[in-house]
């Protein structure tokens, strides 16, 4: 119990008995089994876990009070990298074959190094706009503030039902999203910022829905430039 990673062979060598006997004792008599660690994005502290509960309940209560109104006012955003080539998944490569036929073969390929960063702003009605980061630029607070100003203009143009409504805006906790300059701009624009607990990608609908479908549609397609990637993404 002092070394949970000790191997069966090591115990057998120390006790001068067979590995088979050690295996039987460990599994059948002691009721032990070897388990492997599970990968998680971040190990949360008790305080962060409690914050996840509190923030999730707050958003759920807001949604439950008036679902239709919540969805009319809710706008979210996230960034994703779109590669010039992403190989298709095993499921996408499936083909119908007669019984007894050999399985088709394909070489193992990696996604391309060429890629472009897309910032997507969207709501329950669809995409509001997508910004594509130009080569040599980075998304800092100033860049992000410019996107928020564009969002305000696009909402006025494309979402007439929001003319007298306050936007319920949801973003993750990326550094450029949480600076004092960004918070001041969100307040100036009149956006109500929804809570997003730390290290909670599962609460960002872009991650588990929109981007997953987008990447699935682009898998297996090859593009020669950023312009081709942008055109296909827009389509």
mmCIF file of C-alpha atoms in Angstrom:
data_model
loop_
_atom_site.group_PDB
_atom_site.id
_atom_site.type_symbol
_atom_site.label_atom_id
_atom_site.label_comp_id
_atom_site.label_asym_id
_atom_site.label_seq_id
_atom_site.Cartn_x
_atom_site.Cartn_y
_atom_site.Cartn_z
ATOM 1 C CA UNK A 1 0.000 0.000 0.000
ATOM 2 C CA UNK A 2 3.032 2.280 0.278
ATOM 3 C CA UNK A 3 3.710 1.950 -3.474
ATOM 4 C CA UNK A 4 0.482 1.795 -5.489
ATOM 5 C CA UNK A 5 2.421 1.543 -8.752
ATOM 6 C CA UNK A 6 4.414 -1.587 -7.846
ATOM 7 C CA UNK A 7 4.307 -4.262 -10.539
ATOM 8 C CA UNK A 8 3.197 -7.886 -10.107
ATOM 9 C CA UNK A 9 6.619 -9.106 -11.279
ATOM 10 C CA UNK A 10 8.376 -6.932 -8.666
ATOM 11 C CA UNK A 11 6.238 -8.381 -5.853
ATOM 12 C CA UNK A 12 6.912 -11.887 -7.138
ATOM 13 C CA UNK A 13 10.682 -11.277 -7.143
ATOM 14 C CA UNK A 14 10.621 -9.888 -3.588
ATOM 15 C CA UNK A 15 8.495 -12.746 -2.173
ATOM 16 C CA UNK A 16 10.178 -15.471 -4.267
ATOM 17 C CA UNK A 17 6.839 -16.775 -5.564
ATOM 18 C CA UNK A 18 5.345 -16.951 -9.019
ATOM 19 C CA UNK A 19 3.712 -13.974 -10.700
ATOM 20 C CA UNK A 20 0.572 -16.084 -11.166
ATOM 21 C CA UNK A 21 0.182 -16.613 -7.414
ATOM 22 C CA UNK A 22 0.738 -12.889 -6.783
ATOM 23 C CA UNK A 23 -1.897 -12.055 -9.382
ATOM 24 C CA UNK A 24 -4.401 -14.430 -7.726
ATOM 25 C CA UNK A 25 -3.765 -13.028 -4.243
ATOM 26 C CA UNK A 26 -4.091 -9.403 -5.381
ATOM 27 C CA UNK A 27 -7.236 -9.864 -7.465
ATOM 28 C CA UNK A 28 -9.148 -12.694 -5.775
ATOM 29 C CA UNK A 29 -8.126 -12.461 -2.107
ATOM 30 C CA UNK A 30 -7.419 -8.746 -1.662
ATOM 31 C CA UNK A 31 -10.027 -7.544 -4.182
ATOM 32 C CA UNK A 32 -7.598 -5.086 -5.771
ATOM 33 C CA UNK A 33 -7.347 -4.030 -9.393
ATOM 34 C CA UNK A 34 -5.030 -1.673 -11.258
ATOM 35 C CA UNK A 35 -6.726 1.490 -12.512
ATOM 36 C CA UNK A 36 -5.253 4.163 -14.725
ATOM 37 C CA UNK A 37 -5.523 7.895 -14.184
ATOM 38 C CA UNK A 38 -8.164 9.800 -16.136
ATOM 39 C CA UNK A 39 -7.136 12.876 -18.129
ATOM 40 C CA UNK A 40 -9.064 16.004 -17.175
ATOM 41 C CA UNK A 41 -8.521 19.577 -18.454
ATOM 42 C CA UNK A 42 -7.844 20.911 -14.948
ATOM 43 C CA UNK A 43 -7.918 19.687 -11.358
ATOM 44 C CA UNK A 44 -10.502 21.880 -9.636
ATOM 45 C CA UNK A 45 -10.233 23.054 -6.032
ATOM 46 C CA UNK A 46 -13.270 22.634 -3.711
ATOM 47 C CA UNK A 47 -13.926 26.371 -4.078
ATOM 48 C CA UNK A 48 -13.896 26.148 -7.885
ATOM 49 C CA UNK A 49 -16.259 23.147 -7.775
ATOM 50 C CA UNK A 50 -18.660 25.081 -5.584
ATOM 51 C CA UNK A 51 -18.425 28.055 -7.933
ATOM 52 C CA UNK A 52 -19.379 25.786 -10.830
ATOM 53 C CA UNK A 53 -22.495 24.725 -8.942
ATOM 54 C CA UNK A 54 -23.453 28.262 -7.957
ATOM 55 C CA UNK A 55 -22.872 29.788 -11.401
ATOM 56 C CA UNK A 56 -24.625 26.929 -13.199
ATOM 57 C CA UNK A 57 -27.654 27.221 -10.912
ATOM 58 C CA UNK A 58 -27.760 30.977 -11.506
ATOM 59 C CA UNK A 59 -27.836 30.557 -15.300
ATOM 60 C CA UNK A 60 -30.313 27.678 -15.081
ATOM 61 C CA UNK A 61 -32.668 29.720 -12.891
ATOM 62 C CA UNK A 62 -32.507 32.586 -15.390
ATOM 63 C CA UNK A 63 -33.287 30.203 -18.244
ATOM 64 C CA UNK A 64 -36.125 28.461 -16.390
ATOM 65 C CA UNK A 65 -37.921 31.686 -15.500
ATOM 66 C CA UNK A 66 -38.486 32.542 -19.183
ATOM 67 C CA UNK A 67 -36.972 30.110 -21.706
ATOM 68 C CA UNK A 68 -38.131 31.852 -24.867
ATOM 69 C CA UNK A 69 -36.950 35.262 -23.683
ATOM 70 C CA UNK A 70 -33.598 33.836 -22.599
ATOM 71 C CA UNK A 71 -33.011 32.314 -26.036
ATOM 72 C CA UNK A 72 -34.067 35.543 -27.780
ATOM 73 C CA UNK A 73 -31.452 37.526 -25.866
ATOM 74 C CA UNK A 74 -28.637 34.964 -25.502
ATOM 75 C CA UNK A 75 -25.492 35.520 -27.601
ATOM 76 C CA UNK A 76 -22.266 33.576 -27.219
ATOM 77 C CA UNK A 77 -18.816 33.494 -28.830
ATOM 78 C CA UNK A 78 -15.682 31.406 -28.931
ATOM 79 C CA UNK A 79 -12.491 30.983 -30.931
ATOM 80 C CA UNK A 80 -11.360 27.915 -32.848
ATOM 81 C CA UNK A 81 -8.482 27.001 -35.150
ATOM 82 C CA UNK A 82 -9.462 25.686 -38.580
ATOM 83 C CA UNK A 83 -6.729 23.688 -40.345
ATOM 84 C CA UNK A 84 -6.103 23.556 -44.072
ATOM 85 C CA UNK A 85 -6.524 19.784 -43.793
ATOM 86 C CA UNK A 86 -7.973 17.576 -41.053
ATOM 87 C CA UNK A 87 -8.098 13.841 -41.840
ATOM 88 C CA UNK A 88 -11.504 12.186 -41.749
ATOM 89 C CA UNK A 89 -12.386 10.098 -38.706
ATOM 90 C CA UNK A 90 -12.655 6.299 -38.706
ATOM 91 C CA UNK A 91 -16.453 6.565 -38.694
ATOM 92 C CA UNK A 92 -16.422 8.920 -41.675
ATOM 93 C CA UNK A 93 -14.209 6.525 -43.638
ATOM 94 C CA UNK A 94 -16.741 3.678 -43.303
ATOM 95 C CA UNK A 95 -17.823 1.920 -46.506
ATOM 96 C CA UNK A 96 -20.373 -0.811 -47.252
ATOM 97 C CA UNK A 97 -18.724 -4.081 -48.304
ATOM 98 C CA UNK A 98 -20.006 -7.591 -48.900
ATOM 99 C CA UNK A 99 -19.399 -10.208 -46.195
ATOM 100 C CA UNK A 100 -15.912 -11.676 -46.434
ATOM 101 C CA UNK A 101 -14.385 -8.732 -48.288
ATOM 102 C CA UNK A 102 -11.208 -7.286 -46.847
ATOM 103 C CA UNK A 103 -11.290 -4.008 -44.980
ATOM 104 C CA UNK A 104 -10.185 -0.961 -47.032
ATOM 105 C CA UNK A 105 -6.840 0.556 -46.106
ATOM 106 C CA UNK A 106 -5.818 4.198 -45.857
ATOM 107 C CA UNK A 107 -2.517 5.782 -44.824
ATOM 108 C CA UNK A 108 -2.318 7.517 -41.463
ATOM 109 C CA UNK A 109 -2.263 11.278 -42.011
ATOM 110 C CA UNK A 110 -1.856 14.235 -39.671
ATOM 111 C CA UNK A 111 -3.733 17.509 -39.758
ATOM 112 C CA UNK A 112 -1.855 20.231 -41.596
ATOM 113 C CA UNK A 113 0.286 22.883 -39.940
ATOM 114 C CA UNK A 114 -1.502 25.590 -41.951
ATOM 115 C CA UNK A 115 -4.450 26.992 -40.005
ATOM 116 C CA UNK A 116 -6.463 30.108 -39.297
ATOM 117 C CA UNK A 117 -8.097 31.358 -36.093
ATOM 118 C CA UNK A 118 -11.827 32.079 -36.323
ATOM 119 C CA UNK A 119 -13.826 34.024 -33.704
ATOM 120 C CA UNK A 120 -17.493 33.094 -34.047
ATOM 121 C CA UNK A 121 -20.357 35.151 -32.592
ATOM 122 C CA UNK A 122 -23.755 33.431 -32.733
ATOM 123 C CA UNK A 123 -27.133 32.940 -31.086
ATOM 124 C CA UNK A 124 -30.200 30.681 -31.300
ATOM 125 C CA UNK A 125 -31.027 32.150 -34.729
ATOM 126 C CA UNK A 126 -27.630 31.387 -36.260
ATOM 127 C CA UNK A 127 -24.252 32.968 -36.950
ATOM 128 C CA UNK A 128 -24.059 36.719 -36.395
ATOM 129 C CA UNK A 129 -20.564 37.093 -37.804
ATOM 130 C CA UNK A 130 -17.179 35.345 -37.981
ATOM 131 C CA UNK A 131 -13.842 37.149 -37.695
ATOM 132 C CA UNK A 132 -10.710 35.537 -39.157
ATOM 133 C CA UNK A 133 -7.425 36.511 -37.528
ATOM 134 C CA UNK A 134 -4.898 37.747 -40.069
ATOM 135 C CA UNK A 135 -1.354 36.395 -40.082
ATOM 136 C CA UNK A 136 0.908 38.247 -37.640
ATOM 137 C CA UNK A 137 -1.954 39.439 -35.442
ATOM 138 C CA UNK A 138 -2.886 38.246 -31.959
ATOM 139 C CA UNK A 139 -6.157 38.446 -30.054
ATOM 140 C CA UNK A 140 -5.490 40.845 -27.192
ATOM 141 C CA UNK A 141 -7.931 43.039 -25.289
ATOM 142 C CA UNK A 142 -7.819 45.828 -27.895
ATOM 143 C CA UNK A 143 -8.526 43.393 -30.730
ATOM 144 C CA UNK A 144 -11.338 41.777 -28.765
ATOM 145 C CA UNK A 145 -12.892 45.145 -27.878
ATOM 146 C CA UNK A 146 -13.000 45.970 -31.599
ATOM 147 C CA UNK A 147 -14.877 42.679 -32.151
ATOM 148 C CA UNK A 148 -17.384 43.591 -29.430
ATOM 149 C CA UNK A 149 -18.030 46.944 -31.093
ATOM 150 C CA UNK A 150 -18.592 45.136 -34.383
ATOM 151 C CA UNK A 151 -20.938 42.727 -32.598
ATOM 152 C CA UNK A 152 -23.037 45.646 -31.364
ATOM 153 C CA UNK A 153 -23.334 46.963 -34.929
ATOM 154 C CA UNK A 154 -24.152 43.511 -36.370
ATOM 155 C CA UNK A 155 -26.871 42.975 -33.759
ATOM 156 C CA UNK A 156 -28.509 46.277 -34.719
ATOM 157 C CA UNK A 157 -28.379 45.227 -38.386
ATOM 158 C CA UNK A 158 -29.367 41.543 -38.156
ATOM 159 C CA UNK A 159 -31.368 41.162 -34.942
ATOM 160 C CA UNK A 160 -34.195 43.710 -35.018
ATOM 161 C CA UNK A 161 -35.913 41.992 -32.077
ATOM 162 C CA UNK A 162 -32.951 43.069 -29.890
ATOM 163 C CA UNK A 163 -33.486 46.799 -30.480
ATOM 164 C CA UNK A 164 -34.863 47.372 -26.973
ATOM 165 C CA UNK A 165 -33.508 44.237 -25.307
ATOM 166 C CA UNK A 166 -30.380 43.778 -23.220
ATOM 167 C CA UNK A 167 -27.986 41.195 -24.626
ATOM 168 C CA UNK A 168 -27.253 38.209 -22.397
ATOM 169 C CA UNK A 169 -23.644 37.730 -23.439
ATOM 170 C CA UNK A 170 -21.706 34.546 -22.719
ATOM 171 C CA UNK A 171 -17.945 34.174 -23.159
ATOM 172 C CA UNK A 172 -15.306 31.955 -21.612
ATOM 173 C CA UNK A 173 -12.534 33.083 -19.290
ATOM 174 C CA UNK A 174 -9.775 33.677 -21.853
ATOM 175 C CA UNK A 175 -7.373 36.391 -20.613
ATOM 176 C CA UNK A 176 -8.413 38.957 -23.246
ATOM 177 C CA UNK A 177 -12.070 38.418 -22.272
ATOM 178 C CA UNK A 178 -11.509 39.272 -18.615
ATOM 179 C CA UNK A 179 -9.312 42.380 -18.631
ATOM 180 C CA UNK A 180 -10.568 45.586 -17.016
ATOM 181 C CA UNK A 181 -10.677 47.273 -20.445
ATOM 182 C CA UNK A 182 -12.885 44.498 -21.809
ATOM 183 C CA UNK A 183 -15.185 44.563 -18.774
ATOM 184 C CA UNK A 184 -15.553 48.335 -19.132
ATOM 185 C CA UNK A 185 -16.422 47.968 -22.834
ATOM 186 C CA UNK A 186 -19.063 45.297 -22.103
ATOM 187 C CA UNK A 187 -20.615 47.631 -19.551
ATOM 188 C CA UNK A 188 -20.493 50.539 -22.022
ATOM 189 C CA UNK A 189 -22.228 48.426 -24.686
ATOM 190 C CA UNK A 190 -24.949 47.486 -22.219
ATOM 191 C CA UNK A 191 -24.283 43.740 -22.353
ATOM 192 C CA UNK A 192 -25.296 41.610 -19.347
ATOM 193 C CA UNK A 193 -22.399 39.184 -18.876
ATOM 194 C CA UNK A 194 -23.413 35.640 -17.950
ATOM 195 C CA UNK A 195 -21.299 33.783 -15.404
ATOM 196 C CA UNK A 196 -18.745 31.259 -16.646
ATOM 197 C CA UNK A 197 -16.918 29.316 -13.912
ATOM 198 C CA UNK A 198 -13.169 28.741 -14.340
ATOM 199 C CA UNK A 199 -12.044 25.782 -16.474
ATOM 200 C CA UNK A 200 -15.566 24.955 -17.681
ATOM 201 C CA UNK A 201 -15.453 24.324 -21.457
ATOM 202 C CA UNK A 202 -18.521 22.071 -21.129
ATOM 203 C CA UNK A 203 -20.626 25.167 -20.411
ATOM 204 C CA UNK A 204 -19.619 26.798 -23.704
ATOM 205 C CA UNK A 205 -22.084 25.610 -26.415
ATOM 206 C CA UNK A 206 -19.560 26.463 -29.155
ATOM 207 C CA UNK A 207 -17.241 23.721 -27.889
ATOM 208 C CA UNK A 208 -19.698 20.840 -27.680
ATOM 209 C CA UNK A 209 -22.062 21.733 -30.528
ATOM 210 C CA UNK A 210 -21.171 24.338 -33.147
ATOM 211 C CA UNK A 211 -17.438 23.677 -33.552
ATOM 212 C CA UNK A 212 -17.912 19.900 -33.432
ATOM 213 C CA UNK A 213 -20.311 20.041 -36.383
ATOM 214 C CA UNK A 214 -18.102 22.497 -38.270
ATOM 215 C CA UNK A 215 -14.977 20.348 -37.898
ATOM 216 C CA UNK A 216 -16.949 17.258 -38.933
ATOM 217 C CA UNK A 217 -18.049 18.953 -42.159
ATOM 218 C CA UNK A 218 -14.495 20.065 -42.976
ATOM 219 C CA UNK A 219 -12.810 16.714 -42.265
ATOM 220 C CA UNK A 220 -11.165 15.140 -45.282
ATOM 221 C CA UNK A 221 -11.191 18.348 -47.348
ATOM 222 C CA UNK A 222 -7.907 19.931 -48.426
ATOM 223 C CA UNK A 223 -7.446 23.668 -48.834
ATOM 224 C CA UNK A 224 -4.527 25.468 -50.405
ATOM 225 C CA UNK A 225 -4.880 28.794 -48.610
ATOM 226 C CA UNK A 226 -6.636 30.663 -45.820
ATOM 227 C CA UNK A 227 -8.992 32.182 -48.392
ATOM 228 C CA UNK A 228 -10.185 28.715 -49.409
ATOM 229 C CA UNK A 229 -10.701 27.745 -45.755
ATOM 230 C CA UNK A 230 -12.693 30.940 -45.124
ATOM 231 C CA UNK A 231 -14.872 30.417 -48.208
ATOM 232 C CA UNK A 232 -15.746 26.853 -47.211
ATOM 233 C CA UNK A 233 -16.389 27.832 -43.583
ATOM 234 C CA UNK A 234 -18.707 30.661 -44.649
ATOM 235 C CA UNK A 235 -20.536 28.281 -46.985
#
